[in-house]
Amino acid sequence: WVLMVTAQTPTNIAVIKYWGKRDENLILAINDSISLTLDPTHLCTTTTVAVSPAFNQDRMWLNGKEISLSGGRYQNCLREIRARASDVEDKNRGIKIAKKDWENLHVHIASYNNFPTAAGLASSAAGFACLVYSLAKLMNVQEDNGKLSAIARQGSGSACRSLYGGFVKWVMGKEENGSDSIAVPLVDEKHWDELVIIISVVCSRQKETSSTSGMRETVETSALIEHRAKEVVPKRIIQMEEAIQKRDFATFTRLTCADSNQFHAVCLDTSPPIFYMNDTSHRIISCVEKWNRSEATPQVAYTFDAGPNAVLIARNRTSAALLLQRLLFYFPPNSETDLNSYVIGDKSI
Ligand code: DP6
C-alpha cells in the first residue's frame, strides 16, 4: 500500500527583509521581518508526500529531477516532523501506522514550483513550507502552524512565513534553541484586499550568490548590518505593523521601498560586494519613484529580494493597470530589457 498527501503553498515576499543569521544551523535571524503571502494560485509549490512499506529510503524529486536529501536542512525538517508523528489509520483500506512505526518507514517526496527556482523569487520559502506542511499532514502531527513554522524555518528562514496567508511577521526570538523564533499572522488576506501585486521578471536565470552565502558574507564583513538589525529594523517593524493595520498605503510604500533599498545597500557594503539588482532593476525604481512623486499619494511600492526581479505592490486595480502601461512604455517588448510582468490575482494577498 501507499498513503499520500498533496499540499500547495504560496511563496511570500518580505516588505521588511530578513538578512543575517545568529545561528546558521537552526536558522535564527538577527532581526524580525514582515512579509505578505501571495495568492496561492500563483508562484506556489505543490508537494506530494507518500509513505509505503515498500520504500527503502527517503527520496525527493524537485521539478521531476531527483535531488539529494542528505543536506542538514532537509534532515532537520524530516527529523523534527518524524519526532512528532502520531498514529494514522485508513479504515477503508485497512492501513494502520502506529506512532512508533514512523521511525522505520520511508517517504518519497515530489515537489513542483510553478515559477523559476532560485531566481530571487523566494522558491525556498514555498518549498520548505510545503514540505513541512505536507509531511505533518501525512504523519498526523498534532501541532499548530506556529510550531510548524519553527520547523519550516530550519529548512529556510523565509519559509516560516509561508505557513500563513495575509501579512505575517517572523519574530526572531531570544531563545538559543529557537523555540520562540516563529511566524505569527498579523492580518489575514481579506484585510487589505485592494492591493495588487505585479512581478516584473527582469531575468529568470539562477542567481549568482545564494541568500544563504550572501547573508553569511554580509554578517562577516559589513559594518552597516549591525546598525540595520539593531537600530533601523526594530523601529520599522513597529511602524510597518501600524501601517498594515490602518491600511496606510503612503507609509507602507515609504517603509517597503526604504527597506528594500537598505537591504541592497548592506549587500553593497559586503566584501566582496553583492549585486543582486541590475540596470533594469534600477530603471524600474526610478520609474516608480518619479511616478509616486508626481501624484498626491504614492501609487506603487517596490521591493527586490536576492535577485533583479521587481515585486511591485499597487495600491489598487487602477494603479496596477496604469503601472503596467508605464512598464510597457519604458520597457517595450522585444527591446533589450524586455520585461515579463505577471499580475498576481485581482485580489492579491
Ligand atoms: C532577501 O530564506 O532564502 O528574500 O534562511 O538561508 O534559506 P535561508 O535564506 P532565505 O533568505 C531570504 C532573504 C530575502 C529576504 C526575506 O525573504 O526576508
Short mmCIF file of N, CA, C and O and ligand atoms in Angstrom, two decimals, residues 12 14 16-19 21 27 33 73 124 155-159 161 211-212 215 263 305-306, ligand 1:
data_model
loop_
_atom_site.label_atom_id
_atom_site.label_comp_id
_atom_site.label_asym_id
_atom_site.label_seq_id
_atom_site.Cartn_x
_atom_site.Cartn_y
_atom_site.Cartn_z
N ASN A 12 6.13 33.89 -0.29
CA ASN A 12 5.86 35.17 0.37
C ASN A 12 6.93 36.16 -0.01
O ASN A 12 8.04 35.78 -0.36
N ALA A 14 8.96 39.53 1.31
CA ALA A 14 9.22 40.33 2.52
C ALA A 14 9.15 41.82 2.20
O ALA A 14 9.70 42.28 1.19
N ILE A 16 9.66 43.93 5.03
CA ILE A 16 10.80 44.24 5.91
C ILE A 16 11.64 42.97 5.86
O ILE A 16 11.20 41.90 6.26
N LYS A 17 12.86 43.10 5.35
CA LYS A 17 13.64 41.91 4.97
C LYS A 17 14.37 41.24 6.13
O LYS A 17 14.86 41.90 7.03
N TYR A 18 14.46 39.92 5.98
CA TYR A 18 15.34 39.11 6.83
C TYR A 18 16.68 39.03 6.10
O TYR A 18 16.73 38.64 4.94
N TRP A 19 17.75 39.43 6.75
CA TRP A 19 19.09 39.28 6.15
C TRP A 19 20.12 39.15 7.26
O TRP A 19 20.41 40.11 7.95
N LYS A 21 22.00 35.83 9.95
CA LYS A 21 21.61 34.82 10.94
C LYS A 21 22.45 34.96 12.21
O LYS A 21 23.61 35.32 12.14
N ILE A 27 18.91 28.22 11.89
CA ILE A 27 18.39 29.34 11.08
C ILE A 27 17.61 30.30 11.97
O ILE A 27 16.37 30.35 11.99
N SER A 33 11.17 40.14 10.68
CA SER A 33 10.82 40.53 9.30
C SER A 33 9.31 40.42 9.12
O SER A 33 8.63 39.76 9.90
N ARG A 73 19.48 20.79 6.12
CA ARG A 73 18.17 21.45 6.17
C ARG A 73 17.03 20.45 5.99
O ARG A 73 16.04 20.50 6.72
N SER A 124 12.56 28.85 -2.16
CA SER A 124 12.83 28.01 -1.00
C SER A 124 11.76 28.24 0.07
O SER A 124 11.45 27.34 0.85
N GLY A 155 14.38 24.73 7.48
CA GLY A 155 14.63 24.42 6.08
C GLY A 155 15.14 25.65 5.35
O GLY A 155 16.14 25.63 4.64
N SER A 156 14.45 26.77 5.57
CA SER A 156 14.85 28.06 5.00
C SER A 156 14.14 29.12 5.83
O SER A 156 12.93 29.00 6.08
N GLY A 157 14.88 30.14 6.24
CA GLY A 157 14.30 31.13 7.16
C GLY A 157 12.98 31.69 6.66
O GLY A 157 11.96 31.67 7.36
N SER A 158 12.97 32.15 5.41
CA SER A 158 11.77 32.80 4.89
C SER A 158 10.58 31.83 4.79
O SER A 158 9.43 32.26 4.72
N ALA A 159 10.84 30.52 4.81
CA ALA A 159 9.75 29.54 4.69
C ALA A 159 8.78 29.61 5.86
O ALA A 159 7.59 29.33 5.69
N ARG A 161 7.38 31.98 7.16
CA ARG A 161 6.29 32.96 6.97
C ARG A 161 5.23 32.47 5.99
O ARG A 161 4.17 33.06 5.89
N SER A 211 21.09 33.38 -1.18
CA SER A 211 20.78 34.17 0.01
C SER A 211 21.62 33.69 1.18
O SER A 211 22.16 34.48 1.95
N THR A 212 21.73 32.35 1.29
CA THR A 212 22.43 31.77 2.43
C THR A 212 23.87 32.25 2.51
O THR A 212 24.31 32.75 3.55
N MET A 215 24.08 36.29 2.89
CA MET A 215 23.88 36.88 4.22
C MET A 215 25.01 36.52 5.18
O MET A 215 25.35 37.28 6.06
N PHE A 263 18.41 46.98 2.34
CA PHE A 263 18.90 45.60 2.19
C PHE A 263 19.95 45.54 1.06
O PHE A 263 21.03 44.95 1.22
N ASP A 305 14.14 41.15 -3.83
CA ASP A 305 14.82 40.19 -2.96
C ASP A 305 16.23 39.91 -3.51
O ASP A 305 16.79 40.77 -4.16
N ALA A 306 16.75 38.73 -3.27
CA ALA A 306 18.11 38.44 -3.69
C ALA A 306 18.18 38.12 -5.18
O ALA A 306 18.58 37.04 -5.60
C1 DP6 B 1 16.18 38.57 0.60
O1 DP6 B 1 15.13 32.44 3.49
O2 DP6 B 1 16.25 32.20 1.23
O3 DP6 B 1 14.39 37.00 0.45
O4 DP6 B 1 17.34 31.11 5.50
O5 DP6 B 1 19.45 30.88 4.22
O6 DP6 B 1 17.37 29.79 3.38
P1 DP6 B 1 17.96 30.95 4.15
O7 DP6 B 1 17.65 32.27 3.33
P2 DP6 B 1 16.29 32.73 2.62
O8 DP6 B 1 16.54 34.31 2.58
C2 DP6 B 1 15.58 35.21 2.15
C3 DP6 B 1 16.16 36.55 2.03
C4 DP6 B 1 15.27 37.59 1.36
C5 DP6 B 1 14.53 38.41 2.41
C6 DP6 B 1 13.32 37.76 3.04
O9 DP6 B 1 12.65 36.92 2.44
O10 DP6 B 1 13.02 38.19 4.18
#
